[in-house]
mmCIF file of C-alpha atoms in Angstrom:
data_model
loop_
_atom_site.group_PDB
_atom_site.id
_atom_site.type_symbol
_atom_site.label_atom_id
_atom_site.label_comp_id
_atom_site.label_asym_id
_atom_site.label_seq_id
_atom_site.Cartn_x
_atom_site.Cartn_y
_atom_site.Cartn_z
ATOM 1 C CA MET X 138 192.357 40.412 29.789
ATOM 2 C CA THR X 139 194.535 41.682 26.796
ATOM 3 C CA ALA X 140 196.878 38.956 24.699
ATOM 4 C CA PRO X 141 198.775 36.968 26.805
ATOM 5 C CA ALA X 142 202.355 37.753 25.109
ATOM 6 C CA ALA X 143 206.041 38.773 27.071
ATOM 7 C CA LYS X 144 206.065 41.794 28.813
ATOM 8 C CA PRO X 145 210.078 42.850 30.971
ATOM 9 C CA ALA X 146 210.260 42.127 34.578
ATOM 10 C CA LEU X 147 209.079 45.706 35.569
ATOM 11 C CA ALA X 148 210.857 47.584 38.723
ATOM 12 C CA LEU X 149 208.973 46.954 42.225
ATOM 13 C CA SER X 150 209.012 51.538 42.543
ATOM 14 C CA ARG X 151 207.832 52.183 38.680
ATOM 15 C CA PHE X 152 204.633 48.973 39.796
ATOM 16 C CA ILE X 153 204.018 50.879 42.654
ATOM 17 C CA ASP X 154 204.098 54.651 41.361
ATOM 18 C CA SER X 155 201.479 53.529 38.865
ATOM 19 C CA LEU X 156 198.891 52.215 41.100
ATOM 20 C CA ARG X 157 198.871 55.508 42.892
ATOM 21 C CA LYS X 158 198.809 57.642 40.010
ATOM 22 C CA HIS X 159 195.862 55.871 39.128
ATOM 23 C CA SER X 160 194.091 56.335 42.935
ATOM 24 C CA ALA X 161 195.486 59.680 42.586
ATOM 25 C CA ASN X 162 193.102 60.471 39.418
ATOM 26 C CA GLY X 163 189.946 59.213 41.259
ATOM 27 C CA LYS X 164 190.651 55.552 40.072
ATOM 28 C CA LYS X 165 190.402 52.659 42.397
ATOM 29 C CA PRO X 166 191.874 49.593 40.283
ATOM 30 C CA HIS X 167 191.395 45.834 42.220
ATOM 31 C CA LEU X 168 194.374 43.743 41.660
ATOM 32 C CA GLY X 169 196.250 40.079 42.444
ATOM 33 C CA ILE X 170 199.819 38.156 43.684
ATOM 34 C CA LEU X 171 200.483 35.728 43.127
ATOM 35 C CA ASN X 172 203.544 34.763 45.322
ATOM 36 C CA ILE X 173 205.795 33.481 43.679
ATOM 37 C CA PRO X 174 209.156 33.483 45.888
ATOM 38 C CA MET X 175 212.407 33.805 43.612
ATOM 39 C CA ASP X 176 213.820 30.463 44.966
ATOM 40 C CA LEU X 177 211.387 29.120 41.692
ATOM 41 C CA ARG X 178 213.709 30.658 39.425
ATOM 42 C CA LEU X 179 211.097 30.047 37.027
ATOM 43 C CA ALA X 180 211.868 30.335 33.234
ATOM 44 C CA THR X 181 209.919 33.304 30.138
ATOM 45 C CA GLU X 182 208.784 29.732 28.701
ATOM 46 C CA ASP X 183 207.443 29.890 33.142
ATOM 47 C CA TYR X 184 205.295 33.208 33.576
ATOM 48 C CA GLN X 185 204.081 33.295 29.671
ATOM 49 C CA ALA X 186 201.870 30.186 30.877
ATOM 50 C CA ILE X 187 200.580 31.656 33.633
ATOM 51 C CA THR X 188 199.859 34.361 31.742
ATOM 52 C CA ARG X 189 197.625 32.914 28.891
ATOM 53 C CA ASP X 190 195.904 31.007 31.505
ATOM 54 C CA ALA X 191 195.295 34.273 33.369
ATOM 55 C CA PHE X 192 193.788 35.771 29.417
ATOM 56 C CA HIS X 193 192.047 32.530 29.654
ATOM 57 C CA HIS X 194 190.830 32.507 33.445
ATOM 58 C CA LEU X 195 191.241 36.001 35.271
ATOM 59 C CA PRO X 196 187.802 38.847 33.494
ATOM 60 C CA GLU X 197 188.445 40.726 30.965
ATOM 61 C CA ASN X 198 190.415 44.159 30.494
ATOM 62 C CA THR X 199 193.156 42.773 32.582
ATOM 63 C CA GLN X 200 196.184 43.428 32.625
ATOM 64 C CA ALA X 201 199.645 40.977 33.921
ATOM 65 C CA TYR X 202 203.147 42.689 34.861
ATOM 66 C CA PRO X 203 205.813 40.085 36.539
ATOM 67 C CA LEU X 204 207.522 42.392 38.850
ATOM 68 C CA GLU X 205 211.304 41.984 39.298
ATOM 69 C CA ASN X 206 211.062 40.307 42.555
ATOM 70 C CA GLY X 207 209.747 36.591 40.293
ATOM 71 C CA MET X 208 206.352 38.378 41.280
ATOM 72 C CA VAL X 209 203.521 38.939 39.182
ATOM 73 C CA ALA X 210 200.665 41.268 39.857
ATOM 74 C CA PHE X 211 197.509 41.312 37.708
ATOM 75 C CA VAL X 212 195.369 44.402 37.508
ATOM 76 C CA ARG X 213 191.884 45.474 36.624
ATOM 77 C CA GLY X 214 189.869 49.105 36.678
ATOM 78 C CA GLY X 215 186.540 47.343 37.267
ATOM 79 C CA LYS X 216 185.078 45.381 39.623
ATOM 80 C CA TRP X 217 186.632 41.238 40.324
ATOM 81 C CA ALA X 218 183.333 39.814 41.017
ATOM 82 C CA GLU X 219 184.052 36.380 39.332
ATOM 83 C CA SER X 220 186.349 33.161 40.907
ATOM 84 C CA ASP X 221 189.614 32.472 39.939
ATOM 85 C CA ASP X 222 189.750 28.653 41.191
ATOM 86 C CA ASN X 223 190.408 27.732 37.436
ATOM 87 C CA PHE X 224 193.528 30.485 36.862
ATOM 88 C CA ILE X 225 194.936 29.083 40.569
ATOM 89 C CA ALA X 226 194.704 25.221 40.006
ATOM 90 C CA HIS X 227 196.879 25.277 36.730
ATOM 91 C CA VAL X 228 199.513 27.754 38.109
ATOM 92 C CA ARG X 229 199.385 25.781 40.260
ATOM 93 C CA GLU X 230 200.283 23.279 37.744
ATOM 94 C CA THR X 231 202.787 25.276 36.274
ATOM 95 C CA LEU X 232 205.157 25.902 39.949
ATOM 96 C CA ASP X 233 204.746 22.385 40.574
ATOM 97 C CA ASP X 234 206.372 21.479 36.644
ATOM 98 C CA VAL X 235 209.048 23.849 37.473
ATOM 99 C CA ILE X 236 209.979 22.163 40.962
ATOM 100 C CA GLU X 237 209.489 19.219 39.410
ATOM 101 C CA ARG X 238 212.189 20.237 36.221
ATOM 102 C CA GLN X 239 213.853 21.553 38.671
ATOM 103 C CA GLY X 240 214.110 20.073 41.562
ATOM 104 C CA LEU X 241 214.479 22.875 44.487
ATOM 105 C CA GLY X 242 212.005 25.456 44.754
ATOM 106 C CA HIS X 243 208.485 25.568 47.263
ATOM 107 C CA ILE X 244 204.433 26.925 46.709
ATOM 108 C CA PRO X 245 204.135 29.697 49.949
ATOM 109 C CA ASP X 246 200.392 28.193 51.377
ATOM 110 C CA GLN X 247 198.987 31.053 50.519
ATOM 111 C CA LEU X 248 200.211 31.806 47.053
ATOM 112 C CA TRP X 249 196.757 33.526 45.356
ATOM 113 C CA HIS X 250 196.293 37.316 47.426
ATOM 114 C CA ARG X 251 193.671 39.954 46.388
ATOM 115 C CA PHE X 252 193.429 43.540 46.483
ATOM 116 C CA GLN X 253 191.771 46.979 46.255
ATOM 117 C CA TRP X 254 194.045 50.390 45.223
ATOM 118 C CA PRO X 255 193.845 52.244 48.266
ATOM 119 C CA THR X 256 192.376 50.219 50.187
ATOM 120 C CA ASP X 257 194.716 48.173 50.782
ATOM 121 C CA GLU X 258 198.309 50.242 49.753
ATOM 122 C CA GLN X 259 200.284 48.029 53.223
ATOM 123 C CA LYS X 260 198.886 45.028 53.051
ATOM 124 C CA VAL X 261 200.256 45.163 48.839
ATOM 125 C CA LEU X 262 203.890 47.102 50.128
ATOM 126 C CA GLU X 263 204.176 43.558 52.674
ATOM 127 C CA ILE X 264 203.790 41.617 50.375
ATOM 128 C CA LEU X 265 206.194 43.077 48.139
ATOM 129 C CA GLY X 266 209.008 43.726 50.770
ATOM 130 C CA LEU X 267 208.801 47.480 50.350
ATOM 131 C CA PRO X 268 208.912 49.905 52.915
ATOM 132 C CA THR X 269 206.211 51.687 54.104
ATOM 133 C CA VAL X 270 204.854 55.227 51.973
ATOM 134 C CA GLY X 271 207.637 57.918 51.605
ATOM 135 C CA GLN X 272 210.405 55.404 52.749
ATOM 136 C CA PHE X 273 211.880 54.423 49.065
ATOM 137 C CA SER X 274 215.036 54.894 48.472
ATOM 138 C CA ASN X 275 214.743 55.804 45.236
ATOM 139 C CA GLY X 276 212.458 59.098 45.641
ATOM 140 C CA LEU X 277 209.565 57.406 44.566
ATOM 141 C CA PRO X 278 206.418 60.306 45.792
ATOM 142 C CA HIS X 279 204.439 59.217 47.525
ATOM 143 C CA ARG X 280 201.843 60.860 45.236
ATOM 144 C CA PHE X 281 202.043 62.429 42.359
ATOM 145 C CA ASP X 282 198.576 63.906 41.233
ATOM 146 C CA LEU X 283 199.825 63.597 36.384
ATOM 147 C CA ALA X 284 195.764 64.876 36.208
ATOM 148 C CA GLU X 285 196.532 68.387 38.614
ATOM 149 C CA MET X 286 199.792 68.684 36.640
ATOM 150 C CA LEU X 287 197.830 68.390 33.618
ATOM 151 C CA ARG X 288 194.930 70.909 35.286
ATOM 152 C CA ASN X 289 197.300 73.599 35.487
ATOM 153 C CA ALA X 290 198.965 72.783 32.234
ATOM 154 C CA VAL X 291 196.672 73.462 29.456
ATOM 155 C CA ALA X 292 194.440 75.903 29.800
ATOM 156 C CA LEU X 293 191.244 76.916 30.001
ATOM 157 C CA ASP X 294 191.855 78.981 26.514
ATOM 158 C CA ALA X 295 194.839 75.878 24.915
ATOM 159 C CA VAL X 296 191.302 73.957 25.269
ATOM 160 C CA PHE X 297 188.757 76.597 23.616
ATOM 161 C CA ASP X 298 191.488 77.369 20.794
ATOM 162 C CA SER X 299 190.967 73.553 19.952
ATOM 163 C CA CYS X 300 186.826 72.554 20.690
ATOM 164 C CA ARG X 301 185.079 71.412 17.889
ATOM 165 C CA ARG X 302 181.045 71.958 17.359
ATOM 166 C CA GLN X 303 179.690 69.446 14.493
ATOM 167 C CA ALA X 304 176.128 69.480 13.484
ATOM 168 C CA ILE X 305 173.567 66.268 13.305
ATOM 169 C CA VAL X 306 171.933 66.271 11.147
ATOM 170 C CA GLY X 307 168.055 64.642 10.330
ATOM 171 C CA PHE X 308 167.489 64.601 7.141
ATOM 172 C CA HIS X 309 164.213 63.785 6.068
ATOM 173 C CA ASP X 310 162.439 63.272 3.018
ATOM 174 C CA SER X 311 162.772 67.278 0.945
ATOM 175 C CA SER X 312 163.579 69.561 4.427
ATOM 176 C CA ARG X 313 166.666 68.685 6.842
ATOM 177 C CA GLU X 314 166.635 69.845 10.264
ATOM 178 C CA VAL X 315 169.461 70.084 13.067
ATOM 179 C CA LEU X 316 168.976 67.815 15.175
ATOM 180 C CA GLY X 317 171.576 69.438 17.863
ATOM 181 C CA HIS X 318 175.325 69.754 18.475
ATOM 182 C CA GLU X 319 178.441 67.863 19.719
ATOM 183 C CA LEU X 320 180.818 70.366 21.119
ATOM 184 C CA TYR X 321 184.870 68.156 21.539
ATOM 185 C CA CYS X 322 188.651 69.783 21.643
ATOM 186 C CA SER X 323 190.403 68.623 19.185
ATOM 187 C CA LEU X 324 193.411 66.242 20.408
ATOM 188 C CA ASP X 325 195.989 66.020 17.432
ATOM 189 C CA TYR X 326 194.974 70.500 17.471
ATOM 190 C CA LEU X 327 195.979 71.089 21.591
ATOM 191 C CA ARG X 328 198.639 68.934 20.893
ATOM 192 C CA GLN X 329 200.349 70.727 17.759
ATOM 193 C CA HIS X 330 199.269 73.953 19.099
ATOM 194 C CA HIS X 331 198.910 73.989 22.626
ATOM 195 C CA LEU X 332 200.954 71.051 24.457
ATOM 196 C CA ALA X 333 204.032 69.922 22.164
ATOM 197 C CA SER X 334 206.099 68.999 25.048
ATOM 198 C CA PHE X 335 204.504 67.282 26.963
ATOM 199 C CA LEU X 336 205.143 63.064 26.063
ATOM 200 C CA LEU X 337 201.984 60.729 27.254
ATOM 201 C CA GLU X 338 203.848 57.608 28.669
ATOM 202 C CA GLY X 339 200.779 55.011 27.302
ATOM 203 C CA PRO X 340 196.481 54.845 27.280
ATOM 204 C CA GLY X 341 196.867 55.707 30.848
ATOM 205 C CA GLU X 342 198.031 58.520 31.055
ATOM 206 C CA LEU X 343 196.500 59.119 27.734
ATOM 207 C CA GLU X 344 192.951 58.378 30.054
ATOM 208 C CA ILE X 345 193.711 60.899 32.711
ATOM 209 C CA LEU X 346 194.646 63.700 29.965
ATOM 210 C CA SER X 347 191.203 62.391 28.995
ATOM 211 C CA ARG X 348 189.813 63.455 31.546
ATOM 212 C CA VAL X 349 191.227 66.486 32.567
ATOM 213 C CA LEU X 350 189.850 67.258 29.131
ATOM 214 C CA ASP X 351 186.361 66.575 29.273
ATOM 215 C CA GLU X 352 186.746 68.871 32.696
ATOM 216 C CA LYS X 353 187.636 71.827 30.753
ATOM 217 C CA VAL X 354 185.495 70.631 28.193
ATOM 218 C CA MET X 355 182.333 72.065 30.317
ATOM 219 C CA ASP X 356 184.183 74.646 31.506
ATOM 220 C CA VAL X 357 184.111 75.360 27.856
ATOM 221 C CA SER X 358 180.539 74.878 27.945
ATOM 222 C CA GLN X 359 179.451 77.175 30.617
ATOM 223 C CA SER X 360 181.800 79.518 29.020
ATOM 224 C CA MET X 361 179.512 79.080 26.232
ATOM 225 C CA ALA X 362 176.427 78.613 27.275
ATOM 226 C CA SER X 363 174.818 82.103 26.923
ATOM 227 C CA SER X 364 175.970 81.776 22.807
ATOM 228 C CA ILE X 365 174.241 78.402 22.527
ATOM 229 C CA LEU X 366 171.351 77.767 25.471
ATOM 230 C CA PRO X 367 168.584 76.842 23.588
ATOM 231 C CA ASP X 368 170.545 73.216 21.540
ATOM 232 C CA ARG X 369 171.364 69.664 21.881
ATOM 233 C CA LEU X 370 174.422 70.409 22.999
ATOM 234 C CA HIS X 371 176.906 66.263 23.313
ATOM 235 C CA LEU X 372 179.244 66.139 25.554
ATOM 236 C CA ASN X 373 182.084 63.286 24.637
ATOM 237 C CA MET X 374 182.538 61.980 28.226
ATOM 238 C CA GLN X 375 185.028 58.877 30.555
ATOM 239 C CA VAL X 376 182.686 56.607 32.680
ATOM 240 C CA GLN X 377 184.834 57.461 34.990
ATOM 241 C CA THR X 378 184.154 61.172 34.978
ATOM 242 C CA VAL X 379 180.902 61.212 35.287
ATOM 243 C CA LEU X 380 181.052 59.475 38.929
ATOM 244 C CA SER X 381 183.504 62.268 38.893
ATOM 245 C CA GLU X 382 182.036 65.082 42.058
ATOM 246 C CA ALA X 383 183.220 67.499 39.100
ATOM 247 C CA PHE X 384 180.700 66.748 36.671
ATOM 248 C CA ASN X 385 177.999 66.456 39.703
ATOM 249 C CA ASP X 386 178.869 69.694 40.080
ATOM 250 C CA PHE X 387 178.813 71.002 36.387
ATOM 251 C CA ILE X 388 175.449 69.371 35.803
ATOM 252 C CA GLY X 389 174.616 71.963 39.815
ATOM 253 C CA SER X 390 175.315 74.564 37.824
ATOM 254 C CA GLY X 391 172.912 77.262 35.986
ATOM 255 C CA ASN X 392 170.018 76.404 36.870
ATOM 256 C CA GLY X 393 169.890 72.547 35.504
ATOM 257 C CA LYS X 394 170.153 74.821 31.839
ATOM 258 C CA LEU X 395 172.444 73.075 30.749
ATOM 259 C CA VAL X 396 171.275 69.820 31.119
ATOM 260 C CA GLU X 397 167.812 70.179 29.807
ATOM 261 C CA ASN X 398 168.915 68.968 26.505
ATOM 262 C CA MET X 399 171.947 67.560 27.395
ATOM 263 C CA ALA X 400 173.058 64.367 25.702
ATOM 264 C CA ILE X 401 176.540 62.354 26.846
ATOM 265 C CA GLU X 402 178.016 59.782 23.959
ATOM 266 C CA PHE X 403 180.702 57.727 25.258
ATOM 267 C CA SER X 404 183.171 55.627 23.274
ATOM 268 C CA MET X 405 183.216 51.844 22.475
ATOM 269 C CA GLU X 406 186.190 51.592 23.311
ATOM 270 C CA ASN X 407 185.917 53.364 27.503
ATOM 271 C CA ALA X 408 182.331 51.783 27.283
ATOM 272 C CA ILE X 409 183.848 48.089 27.564
ATOM 273 C CA ALA X 410 187.174 49.049 29.487
ATOM 274 C CA ASN X 411 184.794 49.659 32.337
ATOM 275 C CA TRP X 412 181.578 47.915 31.805
ATOM 276 C CA TRP X 413 179.859 48.027 35.076
ATOM 277 C CA GLU X 414 181.220 51.556 35.950
ATOM 278 C CA PHE X 415 179.552 52.679 32.671
ATOM 279 C CA GLU X 416 176.302 50.702 32.965
ATOM 280 C CA ASP X 417 176.399 52.795 36.311
ATOM 281 C CA ALA X 418 177.192 55.751 34.592
ATOM 282 C CA CYS X 419 174.386 55.510 31.949
ATOM 283 C CA ALA X 420 171.734 54.690 34.870
ATOM 284 C CA PHE X 421 172.610 58.037 36.583
ATOM 285 C CA LEU X 422 172.575 59.940 33.472
ATOM 286 C CA GLN X 423 169.616 59.116 32.361
ATOM 287 C CA SER X 424 168.281 59.756 36.625
ATOM 288 C CA VAL X 425 168.188 62.775 35.607
ATOM 289 C CA GLY X 426 166.778 63.652 32.823
ATOM 290 C CA ILE X 427 169.866 63.277 30.137
ATOM 291 C CA ARG X 428 170.177 61.483 27.318
ATOM 292 C CA VAL X 429 172.937 58.656 26.712
ATOM 293 C CA GLY X 430 174.401 57.519 23.295
ATOM 294 C CA LEU X 431 176.921 55.032 22.681
ATOM 295 C CA ASP X 432 179.548 56.437 19.961
ATOM 296 C CA ARG X 433 181.681 55.427 17.812
ATOM 297 C CA ILE X 434 180.952 52.297 17.124
ATOM 298 C CA THR X 435 182.300 50.608 13.572
ATOM 299 C CA LEU X 436 180.002 48.737 10.477
ATOM 300 C CA PRO X 437 181.636 45.210 11.948
ATOM 301 C CA ALA X 438 181.869 45.313 15.330
ATOM 302 C CA LEU X 439 177.828 46.017 15.445
ATOM 303 C CA GLU X 440 177.825 41.863 13.872
ATOM 304 C CA PHE X 441 178.419 41.218 18.071
ATOM 305 C CA LEU X 442 176.656 43.939 19.698
ATOM 306 C CA SER X 443 173.392 43.062 20.757
ATOM 307 C CA PRO X 444 170.490 46.113 20.691
ATOM 308 C CA GLY X 445 168.571 44.397 23.740
ATOM 309 C CA LYS X 446 171.454 44.754 26.348
ATOM 310 C CA MET X 447 172.026 48.624 25.533
ATOM 311 C CA ASN X 448 170.692 50.902 27.871
ATOM 312 C CA VAL X 449 171.332 54.001 25.635
ATOM 313 C CA ASP X 450 168.967 56.604 23.739
ATOM 314 C CA PHE X 451 170.908 56.008 20.580
ATOM 315 C CA ILE X 452 174.188 55.141 18.912
ATOM 316 C CA LYS X 453 176.620 56.770 17.232
ATOM 317 C CA VAL X 454 178.819 54.994 13.974
ATOM 318 C CA ILE X 455 181.910 55.447 11.769
ATOM 319 C CA TRP X 456 180.405 55.242 8.619
ATOM 320 C CA ASP X 457 182.967 53.534 6.241
ATOM 321 C CA GLN X 458 184.096 53.636 2.876
ATOM 322 C CA ASN X 459 185.839 50.425 2.233
ATOM 323 C CA ILE X 460 181.778 49.089 2.542
ATOM 324 C CA ILE X 461 181.509 50.708 -0.800
ATOM 325 C CA GLY X 462 181.234 47.684 -3.814
ATOM 326 C CA SER X 463 181.827 44.792 -1.147
ATOM 327 C CA ARG X 464 180.264 41.547 -0.683
ATOM 328 C CA ARG X 465 179.985 42.528 2.557
ATOM 329 C CA SER X 466 175.823 42.551 3.017
ATOM 330 C CA GLU X 467 175.405 40.740 6.165
ATOM 331 C CA VAL X 468 177.168 44.872 7.372
ATOM 332 C CA THR X 469 174.783 47.004 5.200
ATOM 333 C CA GLU X 470 172.137 44.694 6.756
ATOM 334 C CA ARG X 471 173.015 44.748 10.069
ATOM 335 C CA LEU X 472 173.728 49.170 10.397
ATOM 336 C CA ARG X 473 169.576 48.609 8.117
ATOM 337 C CA GLU X 474 168.515 46.800 11.463
ATOM 338 C CA PHE X 475 169.826 49.334 13.971
ATOM 339 C CA ALA X 476 168.262 52.044 12.299
ATOM 340 C CA ASN X 477 165.018 50.702 12.735
ATOM 341 C CA LEU X 478 166.031 50.182 15.990
ATOM 342 C CA PHE X 479 166.752 52.743 16.320
ATOM 343 C CA SER X 480 164.354 54.857 14.885
ATOM 344 C CA ASP X 481 163.188 58.135 15.427
ATOM 345 C CA GLN X 482 166.897 59.905 14.507
ATOM 346 C CA ASN X 483 168.471 57.990 17.495
ATOM 347 C CA LEU X 484 171.059 55.875 14.857
ATOM 348 C CA ILE X 485 173.260 58.455 13.745
ATOM 349 C CA LEU X 486 175.944 58.138 10.881
ATOM 350 C CA THR X 487 179.520 59.935 11.614
ATOM 351 C CA ARG X 488 182.300 60.881 9.715
ATOM 352 C CA CYS X 489 180.029 60.723 7.120
ATOM 353 C CA ASP X 490 182.752 63.879 4.698
ATOM 354 C CA SER X 491 181.009 63.020 1.534
ATOM 355 C CA ARG X 492 177.866 62.931 -0.147
ATOM 356 C CA THR X 493 178.669 58.855 -1.218
ATOM 357 C CA ALA X 494 177.591 58.572 2.656
ATOM 358 C CA LEU X 495 175.135 60.565 3.195
ATOM 359 C CA ARG X 496 173.205 58.671 0.315
ATOM 360 C CA MET X 497 174.040 55.429 0.623
ATOM 361 C CA GLY X 498 173.165 55.594 5.554
ATOM 362 C CA ARG X 499 169.593 57.350 3.871
ATOM 363 C CA SER X 500 169.492 54.228 1.635
ATOM 364 C CA LEU X 501 170.010 51.775 4.287
ATOM 365 C CA GLY X 502 168.118 53.623 6.770
ATOM 366 C CA VAL X 503 169.352 55.718 8.607
ATOM 367 C CA GLY X 504 168.629 58.966 9.411
ATOM 368 C CA ALA X 505 170.653 61.547 10.569
ATOM 369 C CA PHE X 506 174.247 62.863 10.470
ATOM 370 C CA GLN X 507 177.986 64.514 11.715
ATOM 371 C CA GLY X 508 180.401 65.365 9.446
ATOM 372 C CA THR X 509 182.771 67.692 7.361
ATOM 373 C CA TYR X 510 180.878 66.543 4.829
ATOM 374 C CA ILE X 511 176.799 68.266 6.207
ATOM 375 C CA ASP X 512 179.070 70.907 8.367
ATOM 376 C CA ALA X 513 179.608 72.017 4.628
ATOM 377 C CA LEU X 514 176.156 71.628 3.768
ATOM 378 C CA LEU X 515 174.651 73.756 6.373
ATOM 379 C CA GLY X 516 177.375 76.522 4.974
ATOM 380 C CA PRO X 517 175.247 78.189 2.578
ATOM 381 C CA TYR X 518 172.190 78.242 4.835
ATOM 382 C CA LEU X 519 173.738 80.172 8.160
ATOM 383 C CA ASN X 520 175.637 82.310 4.987
ATOM 384 C CA ARG X 521 171.927 83.571 4.131
ATOM 385 C CA GLU X 522 170.564 84.598 7.414
ATOM 386 C CA CYS X 523 174.368 85.318 10.014
ATOM 387 C CA LYS X 524 173.560 89.466 10.194
ATOM 388 C CA THR X 525 177.318 89.784 11.108
ATOM 389 C CA GLN X 526 179.311 91.935 8.902
ATOM 390 C CA LYS X 527 182.242 90.072 7.876
ATOM 391 C CA ARG X 528 181.334 87.768 7.064
ATOM 392 C CA SER X 529 182.655 86.820 3.763
ATOM 393 C CA SER X 530 181.375 83.354 2.099
ATOM 394 C CA ASP X 531 179.405 80.099 2.885
ATOM 395 C CA LYS X 532 183.150 78.357 3.691
ATOM 396 C CA ARG X 533 182.808 80.912 6.552
ATOM 397 C CA CYS X 534 180.465 80.260 7.900
ATOM 398 C CA ALA X 535 180.744 76.653 7.135
ATOM 399 C CA VAL X 536 184.102 77.417 9.631
ATOM 400 C CA CYS X 537 182.216 79.674 12.225
ATOM 401 C CA GLN X 538 179.916 76.593 12.312
ATOM 402 C CA TRP X 539 182.801 74.107 13.093
ATOM 403 C CA ALA X 540 185.092 76.358 15.918
ATOM 404 C CA PRO X 541 184.022 78.645 18.242
ATOM 405 C CA ARG X 542 187.093 80.096 17.985
ATOM 406 C CA GLU X 543 186.637 81.550 14.449
ATOM 407 C CA ALA X 544 183.221 82.927 14.904
ATOM 408 C CA ARG X 545 184.793 84.823 18.265
ATOM 409 C CA LYS X 546 187.160 86.447 16.008
ATOM 410 C CA ASN X 547 184.615 86.948 13.498
ATOM 411 C CA GLY X 548 182.182 88.803 16.154
ATOM 412 C CA CYS X 549 180.102 85.908 15.006
ATOM 413 C CA ASP X 550 177.583 84.242 17.678
ATOM 414 C CA PHE X 551 175.570 82.843 15.758
ATOM 415 C CA HIS X 552 174.703 79.852 14.811
ATOM 416 C CA PHE X 553 171.342 77.091 13.657
ATOM 417 C CA ARG X 554 170.167 75.331 17.054
ATOM 418 C CA THR X 555 167.945 72.307 17.658
ATOM 419 C CA GLY X 556 164.975 72.267 15.738
ATOM 420 C CA LYS X 557 166.028 74.159 12.640
ATOM 421 C CA VAL X 558 163.784 73.303 9.942
ATOM 422 C CA LEU X 559 166.538 74.053 6.008
ATOM 423 C CA SER X 560 165.204 74.079 3.879
ATOM 424 C CA GLU X 561 165.003 72.074 0.090
ATOM 425 C CA MET X 562 168.339 72.647 -1.299
#
């Protein structure tokens, strides 16, 4: 779980509202509630002690929420299979100290309650002393569907306008081969040009936006299918998106043409935060013939990853220029080790924005690359072979490759598909 920190007490209505937002978007969080009576009158340091105990004894990525009625809720997005006996024992010791210090108060016979939301919604409302659904005096809505609001607010044209296409290129001794393309939505561009009036509160709401954008990118991919196929198409997805009905509909559309050469990439942060679901998603994708990759792996993170436990087809490691001239030889050797383990260009070095990144990556055994420098390399080849009359320069062709909206504006649907071997420069 996250590191212990003092948090202000959360209003009960806001806590329930947060749970409902998650469930409205397909999540089923697990939670535990410490039924701490108000007459115990815990001090700030007592809550901090409970949070520290939770940090050590509850599962990873469990969030602690002190509530305004004195109780403490612990919420986790995934399964909660671990025993919590040690945690409860430590909490009882803390409460015993509080009673001894103050000379009053009592510990309930049933101090700890475990629930799954929304299945146990009524039980949670009862233990918190809240009225039934729809009867909050402050006007709390029964369900606030942020995802549906964002679906309506973010037009498909805005997502297409913000889409970027980056080539993944494999390097051999004297030639370069296009291995596929990653299609993603630039969140920075979308925010600046299409969502300037939206203010999202916290990582939970940003995750909901990411899932909505996943759905929109799937729609964009289908609309572009005629111009991008056949190609190895890499899409970034949230774990929860892949396990949704929307994704099932997506891979079943178009007679399965998109799926034939598709690869799905999960960010390392999303995979770690939802590990059990991540493993289920990997197994599902591989069962239908879709390659799976783990994206956004930093060079230092390689020190902590076990290749034997990574049930993925490829990994994408972020290039870090700070590695140049450093003494962190163990990092470079670890990258070399992973490049050897993920042979046949299944380790892709990303964010390669300079020739140095390419040269050093190749010296360490990396054979596949992605980044702005790689995009620029394709410009001369594209300009040489493109038949569009409006082409004017190597740079313009590279931009058309990178931004589909530019290609459409120029009346061009040309790009090198997977398997294209480029001549030696």
